[in-house]
Amino acid sequence: MAKLRVTLRVNGEEREALIEPQATLLEVLREDLELTGTKHGCELGECGACTVLIDGTPVISCLALGRACQEKDIRTVEGMADPEPHALQTAFAELGAAQCGYCTPGFLLTAEALLEEKSEPTRDDIKDALAGNLCRCTGYIKIYEAVELAAARMRGENAQPTQEAIYGQQ
Amino acid sequence: MLRLPEFEFLEPSSLEEAVKMHESATEEVAYVAGGTDLFPNMKRRHQEPQTVISLGAIEELSTAPEEVEIDRRRFVTIGANVSLTDVSGNQLVQTLCPALAKAAESVSTPALKNMGTIGGNLCLDTRCNYYNQSFEWRRSIDFCMKKDGDICWVAPNSPRCWAVNSSDTAPVMIALGADFVLMGRGGEQIVPAAEFYNDDGIAYLNKGPSDILTQIRVPITPGSGATYLKLRRRGSFDFPVLGVAVWIRWNNKIVDDARIVLGAVASYPRIIPEAATAIIGTDLDDDSIEAAAAAAFRPSKPMDNTDLGLAWRKQMTKVYVRRALHELRAQTD
Ligand SMILES: Cc1cc2nc3c(=O)[nH]c(=O)nc-3n(C[C@H](O)[C@H](O)[C@H](O)COP(=O)(O)OP(=O)(O)OC[C@H]3O[C@@H](n4cnc5c(N)ncnc54)[C@H](O)[C@@H]3O)c2cc1C
Ligand code: SF4
């Protein structure tokens, strides 16, 4: 089938690409735009690794057609560091909220959308918001703690991780 | 990578245009709304439409929940393309149809609910452990009759497919007595939710191929209560392996009318009239609740084609019907 010319607004930048008409947003981001921060996991909606934000809302990029995402604001993990790491990225790094890191972009973006809506989420709010993102090695506690830490800092609090929460320290 | 096959993608802006496109397709054709059911199925080659017609640009399908009067009855109406997030988070739905809000909330994951629509949920393809597998997996044991083969691996002597209706909101719609508005070749048609589903894993919807579900109308019944309970392995992601939807109308603390519907135990949401009969005319005392639970247990016949053991799932029918009725009784105290 003939390729299709599309224009996508990714992280605030207009990007043109010549894509396979049936390509998913995930494929377009990774293969046509070389934005490989968005990860492919199950590719069936069952893991959340490929989560990106469309108009601020988390969606599963492996189940969206790239061509159907034109004229929307797409945000990938590459857009989070601007150029300094986002508070969530710093908190994830400080607390060791990633081991292999494969699921991290999806968690970061989902958490960012949550914090945009609720600056002071409860632990349950965080659990509910992240319920569609699987992590198979870190476990979820450090991820929840990192979101809480980032949220506190984004509210302007001088929050520091508790000593026992820092990976590798006494 | 698990990629979509090639297909022609059409984006009509009106219902008439969409129906016309569907009617004029010469090969396999499918509508798509959120794509969270169709696209995984296409990736695994369960469904191989050469033409995919998006319903996304048809504005009237996106009408948010509203309270309206039709023929002197009050309804909450919902456009078929409203996302599950917008159904479960809608204040009108939460206040007037809390069981529906709960069922929509229980579906899949937050991001999938942002994409998946209520219409897509009600038209969801039936599911089976031998079907929801990759092309290679299915080929390795030989294809089953739902797609590409002749046999049913769940019941090899059976002439039919037993794939399971796994929609969370379908049993609730039937329990609440909702109507579905369809638009098709012959114009508009209104079908009660209870008549929309067939007991057949393949021809699971009682509608013409080009009919589009446009609107859901949930009646508002004064003095009624309803709930939905869902059994699944994890608190997120998983389809129901049992859904129990119960609706009750009270008259002076006596159950005046009731509907009890089981999801995910058959190819269609299974209405259990004998369970409703067991509580009608009672004040929902313990004995009548037990009688209803026993009545729902008998016809609940899950097959060995979803998650978790089937004997246990059948047992849980009793437990969940009992829990649902206790919950509704507590609401009146
Ligand atoms: C990981 C995962 C978990 C899931 N968990 C659940 C769950 O727990 N419970 C559950 O119920 N579902 C679940 N789903 C299935 C699905 O996400 C939802 O049912 C969703 O609501 C489907 O809506 P959609 O708009 O994405 O449907 P689509 O994929 O767009 O469509 C589904 C089917 O309905 C047809 N269709 C869509 N809209 C219309 C219309 N208006 N008129 C006529 N036909 C139409 C399509 O042709 C297609 O056959 C899950 C899916 C995934 C990937
Ligand atoms: S119930 Fe039988 S025919 Fe139907 S999908 Fe499962 S194995 Fe195939």
Coordinates of C-alpha atoms and ligand atoms in Angstrom, one line a residue:
Chain A
M1 CA 0.0 0.0 0.0
A2 CA 1.2 3.5 -0.8
K3 CA 2.8 5.3 2.1
L4 CA 0.9 8.1 3.8
R5 CA 2.2 11.6 4.6
V6 CA 1.2 12.7 8.1
T7 CA 2.0 15.7 10.3
L8 CA 2.1 15.0 14.0
R9 CA 2.6 17.5 16.8
V10 CA 5.0 15.7 19.2
N11 CA 6.3 17.5 22.3
G12 CA 5.3 20.8 20.8
E13 CA 7.1 20.3 17.5
E14 CA 5.4 19.7 14.1
R15 CA 6.9 16.5 12.6
E16 CA 6.2 15.2 9.1
A17 CA 6.6 11.6 8.2
L18 CA 5.8 9.2 5.5
I19 CA 4.3 6.2 7.2
E20 CA 2.6 2.9 6.6
P21 CA -1.1 3.8 6.5
Q22 CA -1.9 1.1 9.1
A23 CA 1.0 2.0 11.4
T24 CA 0.2 2.5 15.1
L25 CA 1.2 5.6 16.9
L26 CA 3.8 3.5 18.7
E27 CA 5.4 2.4 15.4
V28 CA 5.3 6.0 14.0
L29 CA 7.0 7.4 17.1
R30 CA 9.7 4.8 17.3
E31 CA 10.4 3.9 13.7
D32 CA 9.5 7.0 11.6
L33 CA 10.3 9.8 14.1
E34 CA 13.0 7.8 15.9
L35 CA 11.6 8.7 19.3
T36 CA 12.5 5.4 21.0
G37 CA 11.8 6.6 24.5
T38 CA 8.3 5.1 24.1
K39 CA 8.6 1.4 24.7
H40 CA 6.9 -1.5 23.0
G41 CA 5.8 -4.2 25.4
C42 CA 2.9 -6.6 24.7
E43 CA 1.6 -4.5 21.9
L44 CA -1.9 -5.6 22.9
G45 CA -2.8 -3.0 25.5
E46 CA -1.9 -5.4 28.4
C47 CA 1.1 -3.7 29.9
G48 CA 1.1 0.1 29.6
A49 CA 4.7 0.4 28.5
C50 CA 3.8 2.4 25.4
T51 CA 1.7 4.9 27.2
V52 CA 1.9 8.5 25.8
L53 CA -0.2 11.6 26.5
I54 CA -2.6 12.8 23.9
D55 CA -4.0 16.2 24.7
G56 CA -2.8 15.5 28.2
T57 CA -4.6 12.2 28.6
P58 CA -2.8 8.8 28.9
V59 CA -3.4 6.5 26.0
I60 CA -2.0 3.2 24.8
S61 CA 0.1 4.1 21.7
C62 CA 0.2 0.5 20.4
L63 CA -3.6 0.6 19.9
A64 CA -3.9 4.0 18.3
L65 CA -3.4 4.6 14.6
G66 CA -0.7 7.2 13.9
R67 CA -2.8 8.8 11.2
A68 CA -5.6 9.3 13.6
C69 CA -3.4 11.3 16.0
Q70 CA -2.9 14.3 13.7
E71 CA -4.0 17.6 15.0
K72 CA -3.5 16.5 18.6
D73 CA -0.8 17.2 21.1
I74 CA 1.3 14.2 21.6
R75 CA 3.7 14.0 24.5
T76 CA 6.3 11.4 24.9
V77 CA 8.9 10.9 27.6
E78 CA 11.4 12.8 25.4
G79 CA 9.3 15.9 26.0
M80 CA 9.6 15.7 29.8
A81 CA 13.2 16.9 30.2
D82 CA 13.0 20.5 29.1
P83 CA 16.0 20.4 29.2
E84 CA 16.3 19.8 32.9
P85 CA 14.8 16.5 34.0
H86 CA 11.2 16.7 35.2
A87 CA 10.6 16.5 38.9
L88 CA 9.2 13.1 38.4
Q89 CA 12.3 11.9 36.5
T90 CA 14.5 13.2 39.3
A91 CA 12.4 11.6 42.0
F92 CA 12.4 8.2 40.1
A93 CA 16.2 8.4 39.8
E94 CA 16.8 9.4 43.4
L95 CA 14.5 6.7 44.8
G96 CA 15.5 3.9 42.5
A97 CA 12.0 3.7 41.2
A98 CA 13.3 1.8 38.2
Q99 CA 15.4 -1.3 37.8
C100 CA 15.4 -2.3 34.2
G101 CA 13.6 0.9 33.4
Y102 CA 11.6 -0.4 30.5
C103 CA 8.2 0.5 32.0
T104 CA 9.4 3.8 33.3
P105 CA 8.4 6.1 30.4
G106 CA 4.8 4.9 30.7
F107 CA 4.8 5.4 34.4
L108 CA 6.3 8.9 34.2
L109 CA 3.8 10.1 31.7
T110 CA 0.8 8.6 33.5
A111 CA 2.0 10.1 36.7
E112 CA 2.5 13.5 35.0
A113 CA -1.1 13.4 33.8
L114 CA -2.2 12.6 37.3
L115 CA -0.2 15.4 38.9
E116 CA -1.6 17.8 36.3
E117 CA -5.0 17.0 37.6
K118 CA -4.3 16.6 41.3
S119 CA -1.4 18.3 42.9
E120 CA -1.8 16.5 46.2
P121 CA -2.8 12.9 45.3
T122 CA -3.4 10.3 48.0
R123 CA -1.6 7.0 47.8
D124 CA -4.9 5.5 46.5
D125 CA -5.2 8.1 43.8
I126 CA -1.7 7.2 42.7
K127 CA -2.4 3.5 42.8
D128 CA -5.6 4.0 40.7
A129 CA -3.9 6.2 38.2
L130 CA -1.0 3.8 37.7
A131 CA -3.2 0.7 37.7
G132 CA -2.7 0.2 33.9
N133 CA 1.1 0.2 34.0
L134 CA 2.9 -3.0 34.8
C135 CA 6.3 -3.1 36.4
R136 CA 7.9 -6.6 36.6
C137 CA 11.1 -5.9 38.5
T138 CA 11.1 -2.7 40.7
G139 CA 7.7 -3.4 42.4
Y140 CA 5.4 -0.5 43.0
I141 CA 6.3 0.9 46.4
K142 CA 9.3 2.9 45.2
I143 CA 7.3 4.2 42.2
Y144 CA 4.4 5.4 44.5
E145 CA 7.0 7.0 46.8
A146 CA 8.7 8.7 43.9
V147 CA 5.4 10.2 42.6
E148 CA 4.6 11.4 46.1
L149 CA 8.1 13.0 46.4
A150 CA 7.8 14.7 43.0
A151 CA 4.3 15.9 43.8
A152 CA 5.5 17.5 47.0
R153 CA 8.4 19.2 45.2
M154 CA 6.1 20.4 42.5
R155 CA 3.9 22.0 45.1
G156 CA 7.0 24.0 46.2
E157 CA 7.7 21.9 49.3
N158 CA 11.3 21.3 50.2
A159 CA 10.7 17.6 50.2
Q160 CA 13.6 15.1 50.6
P161 CA 13.4 11.4 50.3
T162 CA 13.5 9.6 53.6
Q163 CA 16.9 8.1 54.3
E164 CA 15.6 4.5 54.1
A165 CA 13.9 5.2 50.8
I166 CA 17.2 5.9 49.0
Y167 CA 18.4 3.0 47.1
G168 CA 21.7 1.6 48.4
Q169 CA 22.0 3.8 51.5
Q170 CA 21.9 2.8 55.1
Chain B
M1 CA 6.6 -6.3 16.4
L2 CA 3.0 -7.3 16.4
R3 CA 1.7 -5.2 13.5
L4 CA -1.7 -4.5 12.1
P5 CA -2.4 -5.9 8.6
E6 CA -3.0 -3.5 5.8
F7 CA -6.5 -2.1 5.5
E8 CA -8.3 0.8 4.0
F9 CA -9.3 3.4 6.6
L10 CA -12.4 5.5 6.1
E11 CA -13.5 8.4 8.3
P12 CA -17.2 9.3 7.5
S13 CA -18.6 12.3 9.2
S14 CA -22.2 11.2 9.3
L15 CA -24.1 8.1 10.2
E16 CA -25.7 7.8 6.8
E17 CA -22.3 8.0 5.1
A18 CA -20.9 5.4 7.5
V19 CA -23.8 2.9 6.8
K20 CA -23.4 3.5 3.1
M21 CA -19.7 2.8 3.2
H22 CA -20.4 -0.4 5.1
E23 CA -23.1 -1.5 2.7
S24 CA -20.9 -0.9 -0.3
A25 CA -17.9 -2.8 0.9
T26 CA -17.3 -5.9 -1.1
E27 CA -14.9 -7.6 1.3
E28 CA -14.8 -7.9 5.1
V29 CA -15.4 -4.6 6.8
A30 CA -15.5 -3.4 10.4
Y31 CA -16.5 -0.3 12.3
V32 CA -14.0 1.0 14.9
A33 CA -14.6 3.3 17.8
G34 CA -11.8 3.3 20.4
G35 CA -10.0 0.3 18.7
T36 CA -9.1 -1.3 22.0
D37 CA -10.9 -4.5 21.1
L38 CA -10.7 -4.4 17.3
F39 CA -7.0 -3.6 16.9
P40 CA -5.7 -6.3 19.3
N41 CA -7.9 -8.7 17.4
M42 CA -6.6 -7.5 14.1
K43 CA -3.0 -7.8 15.3
R44 CA -3.7 -11.5 16.2
R45 CA -5.6 -11.9 12.9
H46 CA -8.9 -12.8 14.6
Q47 CA -10.5 -10.2 12.6
E48 CA -9.1 -9.3 9.1
P49 CA -11.2 -6.5 7.7
Q50 CA -9.9 -5.0 4.5
T51 CA -11.9 -1.9 5.3
V52 CA -12.1 -0.2 8.7
I53 CA -14.7 2.5 9.1
S54 CA -13.9 4.9 12.0
L55 CA -16.9 6.2 13.9
G56 CA -14.7 8.8 15.5
A57 CA -15.6 11.8 13.3
I58 CA -19.4 11.3 13.7
E59 CA -20.2 14.1 16.1
E60 CA -23.6 12.9 17.3
L61 CA -22.1 9.7 18.7
S62 CA -20.1 11.8 21.2
T63 CA -23.1 13.3 22.9
A64 CA -22.3 13.3 26.7
P65 CA -24.7 11.8 29.1
E66 CA -28.0 13.8 29.4
E67 CA -31.2 13.5 31.3
V68 CA -34.1 13.6 28.9
E69 CA -37.8 12.8 28.7
I70 CA -38.9 10.5 25.9
D71 CA -42.6 9.5 25.7
R72 CA -43.2 10.7 29.3
R73 CA -40.4 8.4 30.6
R74 CA -37.2 9.8 32.0
F75 CA -33.9 8.4 30.7
V76 CA -30.2 9.1 30.9
T77 CA -29.0 9.0 27.3
I78 CA -25.4 8.4 26.3
G79 CA -23.8 8.7 22.9
A80 CA -22.1 5.4 21.8
N81 CA -18.7 7.0 21.4
V82 CA -18.4 8.4 24.9
S83 CA -15.3 7.0 26.5
L84 CA -15.6 4.6 29.5
T85 CA -13.7 7.3 31.5
D86 CA -16.4 9.8 30.6
V87 CA -19.2 7.4 31.5
S88 CA -17.8 6.3 34.8
G89 CA -16.7 9.8 35.8
N90 CA -19.9 11.5 34.7
Q91 CA -21.9 13.0 37.6
L92 CA -25.3 12.3 36.1
V93 CA -24.4 8.7 35.5
Q94 CA -22.9 8.4 39.0
T95 CA -26.1 9.8 40.6
L96 CA -28.8 8.3 38.4
C97 CA -27.1 5.0 37.2
P98 CA -24.4 4.2 39.8
A99 CA -24.3 0.5 38.8
L100 CA -23.4 1.6 35.2
A101 CA -20.7 4.0 36.5
K102 CA -19.3 1.1 38.6
A103 CA -19.3 -1.4 35.7
A104 CA -17.6 1.1 33.4
E105 CA -15.1 2.0 36.0
S106 CA -14.2 -1.7 36.4
V107 CA -13.2 -2.2 32.8
S108 CA -9.6 -2.7 31.8
T109 CA -7.2 0.1 32.8
P110 CA -7.3 3.9 33.1
A111 CA -5.5 4.5 29.7
L112 CA -7.7 1.9 28.0
K113 CA -10.8 3.5 29.4
N114 CA -9.7 6.8 28.0
M115 CA -9.7 5.2 24.5
G116 CA -12.5 2.6 24.8
T117 CA -16.1 3.6 24.3
I118 CA -19.3 2.5 25.8
G119 CA -20.6 1.5 22.3
G120 CA -17.5 -0.6 21.7
N121 CA -17.9 -2.2 25.1
L122 CA -21.5 -3.2 24.3
C123 CA -20.4 -4.6 20.9
L124 CA -17.2 -6.3 22.3
D125 CA -16.2 -9.5 20.5
T126 CA -16.8 -12.7 22.5
R127 CA -13.7 -14.2 24.1
C128 CA -12.1 -17.6 24.5
N129 CA -8.7 -18.9 25.7
Y130 CA -8.4 -20.8 22.4
Y131 CA -9.3 -17.7 20.3
N132 CA -7.5 -14.8 22.0
Q133 CA -4.1 -16.0 21.0
S134 CA -1.6 -15.1 18.3
F135 CA -2.1 -16.4 14.8
E136 CA 0.9 -18.8 15.3
W137 CA -0.5 -20.2 18.5
R138 CA -3.9 -20.9 16.9
R139 CA -2.3 -22.4 13.9
S140 CA -0.1 -24.7 16.0
I141 CA -3.2 -26.5 17.6
D142 CA -5.2 -25.9 14.4
F143 CA -7.8 -23.2 14.1
C144 CA -11.1 -23.3 15.8
M145 CA -14.5 -22.5 14.2
K146 CA -14.7 -19.0 15.4
K147 CA -11.9 -18.1 13.0
D148 CA -10.4 -20.2 10.2
G149 CA -11.3 -23.7 11.5
D150 CA -14.0 -26.2 12.0
I151 CA -13.8 -27.5 15.5
C152 CA -14.5 -26.1 18.9
W153 CA -11.6 -26.8 21.3
V154 CA -13.7 -26.2 24.4
A155 CA -16.4 -28.6 23.4
P156 CA -15.0 -30.7 20.5
N157 CA -18.3 -32.4 19.8
S158 CA -20.3 -29.2 19.8
P159 CA -21.6 -27.8 16.5
R160 CA -21.4 -24.3 18.0
C161 CA -18.9 -21.8 19.4
W162 CA -19.0 -21.1 23.2
A163 CA -16.9 -18.0 23.3
V164 CA -17.9 -15.8 26.2
N165 CA -19.5 -12.4 26.3
S166 CA -17.1 -10.6 28.5
S167 CA -18.5 -7.1 28.5
D168 CA -18.8 -5.5 31.9
T169 CA -21.5 -3.0 31.0
A170 CA -23.8 -5.3 28.9
P171 CA -25.3 -7.2 31.9
V172 CA -25.9 -3.9 33.7
M173 CA -27.7 -2.4 30.7
I174 CA -30.0 -5.4 30.6
A175 CA -30.5 -5.3 34.4
L176 CA -31.4 -1.6 34.1
G177 CA -33.8 -2.2 31.3
A178 CA -31.8 0.0 28.8
D179 CA -32.7 0.5 25.2
F180 CA -30.2 0.7 22.4
V181 CA -30.7 3.0 19.4
L182 CA -29.4 1.6 16.2
M183 CA -29.0 3.2 12.8
G184 CA -28.7 1.1 9.7
R185 CA -29.9 0.4 6.2
G186 CA -33.5 0.5 7.2
G187 CA -33.2 3.7 9.3
E188 CA -33.4 4.0 13.1
Q189 CA -34.4 1.2 15.3
I190 CA -34.8 0.9 19.1
V191 CA -33.9 -2.5 20.6
P192 CA -34.1 -3.4 24.3
A193 CA -30.7 -4.3 25.6
A194 CA -32.1 -7.8 26.6
E195 CA -32.7 -8.6 22.9
F196 CA -29.4 -7.3 21.6
Y197 CA -27.3 -10.4 22.4
N198 CA -27.5 -13.9 20.9
D199 CA -26.4 -17.1 22.7
D200 CA -23.8 -17.8 20.0
G201 CA -20.1 -17.1 20.3
I202 CA -19.8 -16.2 16.6
A203 CA -23.0 -14.3 15.7
Y204 CA -23.1 -12.8 19.2
L205 CA -25.0 -9.5 18.3
N206 CA -28.6 -9.4 17.2
K207 CA -28.2 -6.7 14.6
G208 CA -27.5 -6.2 11.0
P209 CA -23.8 -6.0 10.0
S210 CA -24.0 -2.4 9.0
D211 CA -26.1 -1.3 12.0
I212 CA -24.4 1.3 14.2
L213 CA -25.2 1.6 17.9
T214 CA -25.8 5.3 18.2
Q215 CA -27.2 5.9 21.6
I216 CA -27.9 4.1 24.9
R217 CA -31.1 5.0 26.9
V218 CA -31.1 4.0 30.5
P219 CA -34.5 4.5 32.1
I220 CA -34.6 6.3 35.5
T221 CA -37.0 4.3 37.7
P222 CA -38.0 6.0 41.0
G223 CA -37.5 3.8 44.0
S224 CA -35.1 1.4 42.3
G225 CA -31.6 0.4 43.1
A226 CA -28.9 -1.6 41.2
T227 CA -25.4 -2.8 41.5
Y228 CA -22.7 -4.7 39.6
L229 CA -20.1 -7.0 41.0
K230 CA -17.1 -8.3 39.0
L231 CA -14.9 -11.3 39.6
R232 CA -11.5 -11.4 38.1
R233 CA -7.9 -12.3 39.0
R234 CA -6.4 -8.8 39.3
G235 CA -8.0 -5.6 40.4
S236 CA -7.1 -4.0 37.0
F237 CA -6.6 -5.1 33.4
D238 CA -8.6 -8.3 33.6
F239 CA -11.9 -9.1 31.9
P240 CA -14.6 -10.4 34.1
V241 CA -14.8 -14.2 34.7
L242 CA -18.1 -13.5 36.3
G243 CA -20.2 -10.4 36.4
V244 CA -23.4 -10.0 38.5
A245 CA -25.8 -7.2 37.7
V246 CA -28.9 -6.8 39.9
W247 CA -31.7 -4.3 39.6
I248 CA -34.5 -4.0 42.1
R249 CA -37.6 -1.8 42.4
W250 CA -38.9 -1.3 45.8
N251 CA -42.5 -0.6 46.9
N252 CA -42.8 0.1 50.7
K253 CA -39.7 -2.0 51.5
I254 CA -41.0 -4.9 49.4
V255 CA -39.3 -6.0 46.2
D256 CA -41.8 -5.1 43.5
D257 CA -39.7 -6.0 40.5
A258 CA -36.2 -7.3 39.9
R259 CA -33.7 -8.4 37.2
I260 CA -30.6 -10.5 37.8
V261 CA -28.2 -10.9 35.0
L262 CA -24.9 -12.9 34.8
G263 CA -22.0 -11.7 32.7
A264 CA -19.1 -13.8 31.4
V265 CA -20.7 -17.2 32.0
A266 CA -22.1 -17.7 28.5
S267 CA -22.0 -16.3 25.0
Y268 CA -24.6 -13.7 26.0
P269 CA -25.4 -11.9 29.2
R270 CA -27.6 -14.5 30.9
I271 CA -30.8 -13.2 32.4
I272 CA -31.9 -15.4 35.3
P273 CA -35.7 -14.9 35.8
E274 CA -36.0 -17.6 38.4
A275 CA -33.5 -15.7 40.7
A276 CA -35.6 -12.6 40.3
T277 CA -38.8 -14.5 41.1
A278 CA -37.2 -15.7 44.3
I279 CA -37.0 -12.2 45.7
I280 CA -40.0 -10.5 44.2
G281 CA -42.7 -10.0 46.8
T282 CA -40.2 -10.3 49.7
D283 CA -38.5 -7.8 51.9
L284 CA -35.2 -9.3 50.8
D285 CA -34.8 -11.4 53.9
D286 CA -31.9 -13.8 54.3
D287 CA -34.0 -16.7 53.1
S288 CA -35.1 -15.1 49.8
I289 CA -31.5 -14.0 49.2
E290 CA -30.3 -17.6 49.6
A291 CA -33.1 -18.8 47.3
A292 CA -32.1 -16.3 44.6
A293 CA -28.4 -17.2 45.0
A294 CA -29.3 -20.9 44.6
A295 CA -31.5 -20.1 41.6
A296 CA -28.7 -18.2 39.9
F297 CA -26.2 -21.0 40.6
R298 CA -28.0 -23.7 38.7
P299 CA -28.1 -22.1 35.2
S300 CA -24.7 -20.5 35.6
K301 CA -22.6 -22.7 33.3
P302 CA -19.2 -21.3 32.7
M303 CA -17.1 -23.2 30.2
D304 CA -13.4 -24.0 30.6
N305 CA -12.3 -21.2 28.2
T306 CA -11.5 -18.2 30.5
D307 CA -9.2 -17.5 33.4
L308 CA -9.6 -19.5 36.7
G309 CA -11.3 -22.9 37.3
L310 CA -14.8 -23.3 36.1
A311 CA -16.1 -25.2 39.2
W312 CA -14.9 -22.3 41.4
R313 CA -16.4 -19.7 39.0
K314 CA -19.7 -21.5 39.2
Q315 CA -19.5 -21.6 43.0
M316 CA -18.8 -17.9 43.0
T317 CA -22.1 -17.1 41.2
K318 CA -23.9 -18.0 44.5
V319 CA -21.5 -15.8 46.5
Y320 CA -21.7 -12.8 44.2
V321 CA -25.4 -12.9 43.8
R322 CA -25.7 -13.1 47.6
R323 CA -23.3 -10.2 48.1
A324 CA -25.0 -8.0 45.5
L325 CA -28.4 -8.6 47.2
H326 CA -27.0 -7.8 50.6
E327 CA -25.5 -4.6 49.2
L328 CA -28.9 -3.6 47.8
R329 CA -30.7 -4.4 51.1
A330 CA -28.2 -2.3 53.0
Q331 CA -28.9 0.6 50.7
T332 CA -32.5 0.8 51.9
D333 CA -31.6 0.6 55.7
Ligands
LIG1 C1 -5.9 -5.3 28.2 C2 -7.3 -5.2 27.9 C3 -8.2 -5.3 29.0 C4 -9.6 -5.2 28.8 N1 -10.4 -5.4 29.9 C5 -11.8 -5.3 29.7 C6 -12.6 -5.5 30.8 O1 -12.2 -5.7 31.9 N2 -14.0 -5.5 30.5 C7 -14.5 -5.2 29.3 O2 -15.7 -5.2 29.2 N3 -13.7 -5.0 28.3 C8 -12.3 -5.0 28.4 N4 -11.5 -4.8 27.3 C9 -12.1 -4.6 26.0 C10 -12.2 -3.2 25.5 O3 -11.1 -2.4 25.8 C11 -13.5 -2.5 26.0 O4 -14.6 -3.4 25.9 C12 -13.8 -1.3 25.2 O5 -14.9 -0.6 25.8 C13 -14.1 -1.5 23.8 O6 -14.5 -0.3 23.2 P1 -13.7 0.3 21.9 O7 -14.4 1.6 21.6 O8 -12.3 0.4 22.1 O9 -14.1 -0.8 20.9 P2 -13.6 -1.1 19.4 O10 -12.4 -1.9 19.4 O11 -13.6 0.2 18.6 O12 -14.9 -1.9 18.9 C14 -15.2 -3.2 19.4 C15 -16.3 -3.9 18.5 O13 -17.5 -3.1 18.5 C16 -17.8 -2.7 17.2 N5 -18.3 -1.3 17.4 C17 -17.7 -0.3 18.1 N6 -18.6 0.7 18.2 C18 -19.7 0.4 17.6 C19 -20.9 1.1 17.3 N7 -21.2 2.3 17.8 N8 -21.9 0.4 16.6 C20 -21.7 -0.8 16.2 N9 -20.5 -1.5 16.4 C21 -19.6 -0.9 17.1 C22 -16.5 -2.7 16.4 O14 -16.8 -3.0 15.1 C23 -15.8 -3.9 17.1 O15 -16.3 -5.1 16.6 C24 -10.1 -4.9 27.5 C25 -9.2 -4.7 26.4 C26 -7.8 -4.8 26.7 C27 -6.9 -4.6 25.5
SF4_2 S1 -15.6 -21.6 22.2 FE1 -14.7 -23.1 20.7 S2 -15.1 -22.3 18.6 FE2 -15.5 -20.7 20.1 S3 -13.6 -19.5 20.2 FE3 -13.5 -21.1 21.8 S4 -12.5 -22.9 20.9 FE4 -13.1 -21.5 19.2

